[in-house]
């Protein structure tokens, strides 16, 4: 495969995939010519995140005529960020581009990203969505709310409207691999590195085919991971809510004593009932916030791998066309099963 070693591969394009058989042909039709026209050794790293459709079969068939295609198959569905981690951990290129399979982020921007990184000595080039009219109004509103929140908590270094379409230098990839985080949110981790960065803008397109792998539930989970993973502000919020509850209780106590002195204790039932409900709600919110942080500590203490690699075609013999004769004196053995977690020494 072209670019099989870190010394010769200039560019790796990492694409996490989960049940993408409908959009995969369109992705290949647009991505392959772009990479071929670059004129540099490259590899296309497709990470099959435990797909249950024909994604794996289509990738295996594509390899027969595309030696630069490298398939990493995960044993189970581990999530978008974990699949992205698997691709970044194993990518061999001097530069690595991460791209979603849905073609909402145009692969035609990759040459511009690579040219900017080389010409200006940048370690990171973000793909910024300048136009999101293809998204629904609800999607645009929630995205605006999300980026406004994380920029307030994690700092203005987080680019507004920047997703997982970006270019990273080898230095940036190695720095990410050295981090101990397990629940990774790369759109916050990458800016946190502080490496020299630039941007390219584009118009976000509609999904080419298939269904979105980020429904509302996963979007909420991503937001929770972003907030709890990069800020202690929720814990401080719990403290402020506790202080507010104390002031409310103090006011209710003054009201209760006044009602007792004026012998009007029966009307106080409403305020007492409301106060109990309010304090109970505040306590549940605080306990929930503490639970989120404790859950992250629990996950870190377990130190379980975030993904397991079932196969990596980089270890396979070179792909051959159908009906081609076997080479003489060649024994094909199965690739060893590898369990990969956080490669020390990093994708809902």
Tab-separated table of C-alpha atoms in Angstrom:
chain	number	residue	atom	x	y	z
A	1	UNK	CA	0.000	0.000	0.000
A	2	UNK	CA	1.285	3.415	-0.885
A	3	UNK	CA	2.478	5.265	2.134
A	4	UNK	CA	2.672	2.246	4.387
A	5	UNK	CA	5.282	3.793	6.641
A	6	UNK	CA	5.412	7.007	8.530
A	7	UNK	CA	8.516	8.108	6.550
A	8	UNK	CA	6.836	7.914	3.128
A	9	UNK	CA	3.203	8.757	3.843
A	10	UNK	CA	2.578	12.490	3.571
A	11	UNK	CA	-1.177	12.494	4.216
A	12	UNK	CA	-3.582	10.238	6.084
A	13	UNK	CA	-7.329	10.812	5.811
A	14	UNK	CA	-9.202	9.242	8.731
A	15	UNK	CA	-12.941	8.618	8.279
A	16	UNK	CA	-14.951	6.937	11.082
A	17	UNK	CA	-17.848	4.930	9.667
A	18	UNK	CA	-20.900	3.322	11.226
A	19	UNK	CA	-23.535	1.850	8.910
A	20	UNK	CA	-22.548	4.057	5.989
A	21	UNK	CA	-23.203	1.691	3.070
A	22	UNK	CA	-25.584	4.174	1.442
A	23	UNK	CA	-23.173	7.104	1.397
A	24	UNK	CA	-19.887	5.187	0.935
A	25	UNK	CA	-19.976	5.074	-2.920
A	26	UNK	CA	-20.573	8.838	-3.089
A	27	UNK	CA	-17.746	9.447	-0.604
A	28	UNK	CA	-15.310	7.407	-2.689
A	29	UNK	CA	-16.331	9.153	-5.928
A	30	UNK	CA	-15.515	12.543	-4.443
A	31	UNK	CA	-12.597	11.747	-2.134
A	32	UNK	CA	-10.439	9.497	-4.322
A	33	UNK	CA	-9.850	11.996	-7.170
A	34	UNK	CA	-9.018	14.712	-4.643
A	35	UNK	CA	-6.357	12.560	-3.001
A	36	UNK	CA	-4.974	11.312	-6.314
A	37	UNK	CA	-4.547	14.876	-7.605
A	38	UNK	CA	-2.468	15.876	-4.575
A	39	UNK	CA	0.554	14.122	-6.032
A	40	UNK	CA	1.828	12.931	-2.641
A	41	UNK	CA	1.850	9.474	-1.018
A	42	UNK	CA	-1.321	9.090	1.014
A	43	UNK	CA	-3.510	6.592	2.812
A	44	UNK	CA	-7.269	6.593	3.297
A	45	UNK	CA	-7.933	5.151	6.757
A	46	UNK	CA	-11.538	3.942	7.005
A	47	UNK	CA	-12.457	3.013	10.589
A	48	UNK	CA	-15.402	0.611	10.589
A	49	UNK	CA	-16.990	1.253	13.981
A	50	UNK	CA	-18.734	-2.109	14.346
A	51	UNK	CA	-21.137	-1.554	11.440
A	52	UNK	CA	-24.051	-3.985	11.155
A	53	UNK	CA	-24.797	-3.266	7.474
A	54	UNK	CA	-22.632	-3.906	4.374
A	55	UNK	CA	-20.092	-1.173	5.123
A	56	UNK	CA	-17.352	-3.716	5.853
A	57	UNK	CA	-18.084	-5.697	2.680
A	58	UNK	CA	-17.984	-2.595	0.501
A	59	UNK	CA	-14.681	-1.495	2.017
A	60	UNK	CA	-13.168	-4.933	1.411
A	61	UNK	CA	-14.278	-4.800	-2.238
A	62	UNK	CA	-12.895	-1.279	-2.685
A	63	UNK	CA	-9.457	-2.362	-1.442
A	64	UNK	CA	-9.047	-4.641	-4.469
A	65	UNK	CA	-8.732	-1.635	-6.732
A	66	UNK	CA	-7.490	0.972	-4.273
A	67	UNK	CA	-4.244	-0.048	-2.539
A	68	UNK	CA	-4.116	3.232	-0.602
A	69	UNK	CA	-7.308	2.254	1.210
A	70	UNK	CA	-6.651	0.967	4.712
A	71	UNK	CA	-9.490	-0.535	6.740
A	72	UNK	CA	-9.449	-0.657	10.550
A	73	UNK	CA	-12.315	-2.742	11.871
A	74	UNK	CA	-13.396	-2.306	15.496
A	75	UNK	CA	-14.880	-5.310	17.273
A	76	UNK	CA	-17.895	-3.380	18.511
A	77	UNK	CA	-19.517	-0.008	18.112
A	78	UNK	CA	-17.447	2.289	20.335
A	79	UNK	CA	-18.783	5.693	19.324
A	80	UNK	CA	-17.661	8.381	16.907
A	81	UNK	CA	-14.922	9.917	19.063
A	82	UNK	CA	-13.489	6.487	19.986
A	83	UNK	CA	-13.431	5.450	16.312
A	84	UNK	CA	-11.703	8.717	15.474
A	85	UNK	CA	-9.183	7.957	18.218
A	86	UNK	CA	-8.470	4.548	16.674
A	87	UNK	CA	-7.781	6.180	13.320
A	88	UNK	CA	-5.549	8.896	14.763
A	89	UNK	CA	-3.616	6.361	16.846
A	90	UNK	CA	-2.744	4.294	13.757
A	91	UNK	CA	-2.482	6.896	10.997
A	92	UNK	CA	1.008	7.050	9.524
A	93	UNK	CA	0.971	10.348	7.668
A	94	UNK	CA	3.003	13.458	8.373
A	95	UNK	CA	-0.367	15.208	8.217
A	96	UNK	CA	-3.700	13.690	9.243
A	97	UNK	CA	-7.119	14.918	8.123
A	98	UNK	CA	-10.237	13.759	9.966
A	99	UNK	CA	-13.441	13.723	7.944
A	100	UNK	CA	-16.983	12.429	8.438
A	101	UNK	CA	-18.413	10.057	5.856
A	102	UNK	CA	-21.668	11.948	5.291
A	103	UNK	CA	-20.093	14.501	2.880
A	104	UNK	CA	-21.522	17.452	4.774
A	105	UNK	CA	-17.909	18.600	5.031
A	106	UNK	CA	-16.446	18.753	1.489
A	107	UNK	CA	-13.296	16.659	0.866
A	108	UNK	CA	-12.394	19.142	-1.886
A	109	UNK	CA	-11.098	21.429	0.899
A	110	UNK	CA	-8.327	18.985	1.841
A	111	UNK	CA	-5.764	20.345	-0.705
A	112	UNK	CA	-6.321	23.872	0.637
A	113	UNK	CA	-5.806	22.640	4.199
A	114	UNK	CA	-2.570	20.853	3.293
A	115	UNK	CA	-1.269	23.823	1.302
A	116	UNK	CA	-1.899	26.233	4.194
A	117	UNK	CA	-0.255	23.930	6.720
A	118	UNK	CA	2.872	23.567	4.595
A	119	UNK	CA	3.152	27.178	3.459
A	120	UNK	CA	2.541	28.747	6.879
A	121	UNK	CA	4.045	26.079	9.131
A	122	UNK	CA	0.732	25.330	10.846
A	123	UNK	CA	0.113	22.287	13.016
A	124	UNK	CA	-3.693	22.594	12.895
A	125	UNK	CA	-6.038	23.753	10.148
A	126	UNK	CA	-9.720	23.865	11.107
A	127	UNK	CA	-12.593	23.463	8.713
A	128	UNK	CA	-15.070	26.203	9.672
A	129	UNK	CA	-18.715	26.070	8.627
A	130	UNK	CA	-19.424	29.536	7.249
A	131	UNK	CA	-22.879	28.612	5.967
A	132	UNK	CA	-25.202	26.099	7.667
A	133	UNK	CA	-28.412	26.810	5.768
A	134	UNK	CA	-28.567	23.130	4.772
A	135	UNK	CA	-29.179	22.240	8.436
A	136	UNK	CA	-32.572	22.493	10.076
A	137	UNK	CA	-33.411	25.521	12.180
A	138	UNK	CA	-33.328	23.409	15.339
A	139	UNK	CA	-29.891	22.028	14.414
A	140	UNK	CA	-28.504	25.513	13.801
A	141	UNK	CA	-29.985	26.826	17.059
A	142	UNK	CA	-28.601	23.961	19.181
A	143	UNK	CA	-25.190	24.209	17.486
A	144	UNK	CA	-25.052	27.949	18.205
A	145	UNK	CA	-26.009	27.310	21.820
A	146	UNK	CA	-23.400	24.533	22.144
A	147	UNK	CA	-20.496	26.573	20.777
A	148	UNK	CA	-21.472	29.606	22.800
A	149	UNK	CA	-21.478	27.481	25.943
A	150	UNK	CA	-18.175	25.666	25.346
A	151	UNK	CA	-16.385	28.842	24.264
A	152	UNK	CA	-17.487	30.472	27.511
A	153	UNK	CA	-16.317	27.507	29.593
A	154	UNK	CA	-13.263	26.247	27.668
A	155	UNK	CA	-12.031	29.561	26.265
A	156	UNK	CA	-12.178	31.538	23.039
A	157	UNK	CA	-9.517	29.299	21.455
A	158	UNK	CA	-12.336	26.909	20.553
A	159	UNK	CA	-13.315	27.907	16.997
A	160	UNK	CA	-16.987	28.702	16.542
A	161	UNK	CA	-18.707	26.344	14.069
A	162	UNK	CA	-15.702	24.018	13.940
A	163	UNK	CA	-16.531	20.298	13.982
A	164	UNK	CA	-14.317	17.252	13.426
A	165	UNK	CA	-13.154	18.302	9.951
A	166	UNK	CA	-9.560	19.399	10.519
A	167	UNK	CA	-5.949	18.799	9.566
A	168	UNK	CA	-3.332	17.895	12.175
A	169	UNK	CA	0.425	17.692	11.876
A	170	UNK	CA	2.319	14.683	13.144
A	171	UNK	CA	3.400	16.715	16.195
A	172	UNK	CA	-0.228	17.517	17.047
A	173	UNK	CA	-1.317	13.885	16.594
A	174	UNK	CA	1.483	12.642	18.852
A	175	UNK	CA	0.516	15.217	21.481
A	176	UNK	CA	-3.095	13.989	21.394
A	177	UNK	CA	-1.985	10.372	21.715
A	178	UNK	CA	-0.002	11.253	24.837
A	179	UNK	CA	-3.031	12.675	26.650
A	180	UNK	CA	-4.657	10.402	29.263
A	181	UNK	CA	-8.271	11.394	28.509
A	182	UNK	CA	-10.666	8.537	27.813
A	183	UNK	CA	-13.916	10.355	27.056
A	184	UNK	CA	-12.529	12.517	24.301
A	185	UNK	CA	-14.120	15.518	22.624
A	186	UNK	CA	-11.614	16.506	19.950
A	187	UNK	CA	-13.263	19.790	19.048
A	188	UNK	CA	-12.180	20.955	22.522
A	189	UNK	CA	-8.998	18.913	23.006
A	190	UNK	CA	-7.341	20.082	19.790
A	191	UNK	CA	-7.647	23.839	20.533
A	192	UNK	CA	-6.450	23.152	24.084
A	193	UNK	CA	-3.060	22.046	22.685
A	194	UNK	CA	-2.303	25.627	21.686
A	195	UNK	CA	-0.417	24.679	18.500
A	196	UNK	CA	-0.176	27.186	15.612
A	197	UNK	CA	-3.455	27.007	13.722
A	198	UNK	CA	-5.358	28.393	10.763
A	199	UNK	CA	-8.801	28.046	9.212
A	200	UNK	CA	-10.490	27.315	5.917
A	201	UNK	CA	-14.179	28.098	5.472
A	202	UNK	CA	-16.811	26.232	3.492
A	203	UNK	CA	-20.528	25.880	3.021
A	204	UNK	CA	-21.968	22.939	4.912
A	205	UNK	CA	-23.879	20.609	2.618
A	206	UNK	CA	-26.822	18.327	3.240
A	207	UNK	CA	-26.076	14.719	4.128
A	208	UNK	CA	-25.447	12.868	0.861
A	209	UNK	CA	-27.281	9.678	1.885
A	210	UNK	CA	-28.275	7.620	4.901
A	211	UNK	CA	-29.294	8.847	8.322
A	212	UNK	CA	-27.525	11.054	10.832
A	213	UNK	CA	-25.538	9.197	13.504
A	214	UNK	CA	-25.934	12.160	15.888
A	215	UNK	CA	-29.565	12.242	17.032
A	216	UNK	CA	-30.668	14.526	19.856
A	217	UNK	CA	-29.624	12.064	22.577
A	218	UNK	CA	-26.040	11.860	21.326
A	219	UNK	CA	-25.873	15.608	20.881
A	220	UNK	CA	-26.867	16.054	24.524
A	221	UNK	CA	-24.284	13.467	25.581
A	222	UNK	CA	-21.615	15.301	23.585
A	223	UNK	CA	-22.557	18.563	25.275
A	224	UNK	CA	-22.385	16.967	28.749
A	225	UNK	CA	-18.983	15.410	27.982
A	226	UNK	CA	-17.732	18.741	26.647
A	227	UNK	CA	-18.788	20.670	29.730
A	228	UNK	CA	-17.749	18.147	32.398
A	229	UNK	CA	-14.512	17.266	30.607
A	230	UNK	CA	-13.176	20.793	30.275
A	231	UNK	CA	-14.593	22.868	33.108
A	232	UNK	CA	-15.408	22.725	36.807
A	233	UNK	CA	-18.073	25.405	36.305
A	234	UNK	CA	-20.967	22.975	36.927
A	235	UNK	CA	-19.565	22.240	40.380
A	236	UNK	CA	-19.423	25.949	41.075
A	237	UNK	CA	-22.983	26.201	39.788
A	238	UNK	CA	-23.987	23.635	42.388
A	239	UNK	CA	-22.366	25.818	45.046
A	240	UNK	CA	-24.253	28.905	43.830
A	241	UNK	CA	-27.529	26.987	43.732
A	242	UNK	CA	-26.881	25.849	47.284
A	243	UNK	CA	-26.283	29.454	48.348
A	244	UNK	CA	-29.461	30.565	46.607
A	245	UNK	CA	-31.405	27.786	48.315
A	246	UNK	CA	-29.991	28.929	51.655
A	247	UNK	CA	-31.186	32.498	51.040
A	248	UNK	CA	-34.633	31.250	50.062
A	249	UNK	CA	-34.774	29.130	53.215
A	250	UNK	CA	-33.681	32.128	55.289
A	251	UNK	CA	-36.477	34.214	53.785
A	252	UNK	CA	-39.008	31.471	54.430
A	253	UNK	CA	-37.805	31.249	58.027
A	254	UNK	CA	-38.385	34.981	58.545
A	255	UNK	CA	-41.821	34.652	56.948
A	256	UNK	CA	-42.664	31.662	59.141
A	257	UNK	CA	-41.666	33.454	62.362
A	258	UNK	CA	-43.641	36.521	61.322
A	259	UNK	CA	-46.708	34.399	60.576
A	260	UNK	CA	-46.337	32.700	63.953
A	261	UNK	CA	-46.147	36.035	65.788
A	262	UNK	CA	-49.257	37.257	64.005
A	263	UNK	CA	-50.930	33.883	64.539
A	264	UNK	CA	-51.407	33.251	60.844
A	265	UNK	CA	-49.700	29.915	60.481
A	266	UNK	CA	-52.196	28.143	58.205
A	267	UNK	CA	-51.548	30.329	55.125
A	268	UNK	CA	-47.850	29.428	55.367
A	269	UNK	CA	-48.525	25.949	54.024
A	270	UNK	CA	-48.176	27.103	50.401
A	271	UNK	CA	-44.826	28.781	50.913
A	272	UNK	CA	-43.556	25.818	52.946
A	273	UNK	CA	-44.615	23.372	50.266
A	274	UNK	CA	-42.994	25.487	47.539
A	275	UNK	CA	-39.795	25.816	49.560
A	276	UNK	CA	-39.533	22.056	50.067
A	277	UNK	CA	-39.997	21.447	46.341
A	278	UNK	CA	-37.382	24.073	45.464
A	279	UNK	CA	-34.793	22.738	47.886
A	280	UNK	CA	-35.424	19.195	46.709
A	281	UNK	CA	-34.930	20.223	43.078
A	282	UNK	CA	-31.695	22.046	43.887
A	283	UNK	CA	-30.378	19.034	45.788
A	284	UNK	CA	-31.156	16.694	42.900
A	285	UNK	CA	-29.416	19.017	40.431
A	286	UNK	CA	-26.340	19.194	42.640
A	287	UNK	CA	-26.255	15.433	43.149
A	288	UNK	CA	-26.606	14.919	39.383
A	289	UNK	CA	-23.701	17.263	38.638
A	290	UNK	CA	-21.534	15.529	41.216
A	291	UNK	CA	-22.546	12.206	39.689
A	292	UNK	CA	-21.290	13.268	36.254
A	293	UNK	CA	-17.849	14.065	37.639
A	294	UNK	CA	-17.725	10.938	39.782
A	295	UNK	CA	-18.645	8.880	36.712
A	296	UNK	CA	-15.668	10.355	34.856
A	297	UNK	CA	-13.391	9.506	37.778
A	298	UNK	CA	-14.821	5.977	37.853
A	299	UNK	CA	-14.161	5.535	34.136
A	300	UNK	CA	-10.590	6.813	34.520
A	301	UNK	CA	-9.919	4.468	37.432
A	302	UNK	CA	-11.214	1.483	35.429
A	303	UNK	CA	-8.716	2.359	32.695
A	304	UNK	CA	-10.540	0.210	30.142
A	305	UNK	CA	-9.604	0.553	26.468
A	306	UNK	CA	-11.920	2.869	24.601
A	307	UNK	CA	-11.912	0.574	21.560
A	308	UNK	CA	-10.800	-2.876	20.420
A	309	UNK	CA	-9.315	-3.425	16.976
A	310	UNK	CA	-10.527	-6.575	15.251
A	311	UNK	CA	-8.366	-6.171	12.155
A	312	UNK	CA	-6.148	-3.666	10.407
A	313	UNK	CA	-5.510	-4.289	6.730
A	314	UNK	CA	-2.070	-2.662	7.026
A	315	UNK	CA	-0.948	-6.071	8.332
A	316	UNK	CA	-2.615	-7.982	5.469
A	317	UNK	CA	-0.964	-9.039	2.205
A	318	UNK	CA	-1.334	-6.608	-0.684
A	319	UNK	CA	-4.854	-6.850	-2.159
A	320	UNK	CA	-5.194	-8.735	-5.445
A	321	UNK	CA	-7.869	-8.613	-8.087
A	322	UNK	CA	-10.357	-11.546	-8.207
A	323	UNK	CA	-9.191	-14.751	-9.935
A	324	UNK	CA	-5.543	-13.702	-9.774
A	325	UNK	CA	-3.219	-16.697	-9.124
A	326	UNK	CA	-1.587	-17.047	-5.740
A	327	UNK	CA	2.111	-16.126	-5.612
A	328	UNK	CA	4.387	-19.157	-5.271
A	329	UNK	CA	5.496	-20.282	-1.811
A	330	UNK	CA	3.159	-17.836	-0.064
A	331	UNK	CA	1.169	-18.714	3.023
A	332	UNK	CA	-1.590	-16.348	4.037
A	333	UNK	CA	-2.155	-16.232	7.747
A	334	UNK	CA	-4.762	-14.306	9.639
A	335	UNK	CA	-3.682	-11.053	11.196
A	336	UNK	CA	-3.268	-11.198	14.971
A	337	UNK	CA	-6.159	-9.838	16.974
A	338	UNK	CA	-5.149	-6.635	18.676
A	339	UNK	CA	-6.765	-4.938	21.619
A	340	UNK	CA	-6.092	-1.267	21.557
A	341	UNK	CA	-6.941	1.249	24.195
A	342	UNK	CA	-5.200	4.503	24.699
A	343	UNK	CA	-1.918	4.322	22.830
A	344	UNK	CA	0.319	5.906	25.428
A	345	UNK	CA	3.668	6.698	24.538
A	346	UNK	CA	-6.346	8.881	22.223
A	347	UNK	CA	-13.916	10.075	18.754
A	348	UNK	CA	-20.915	10.668	20.045
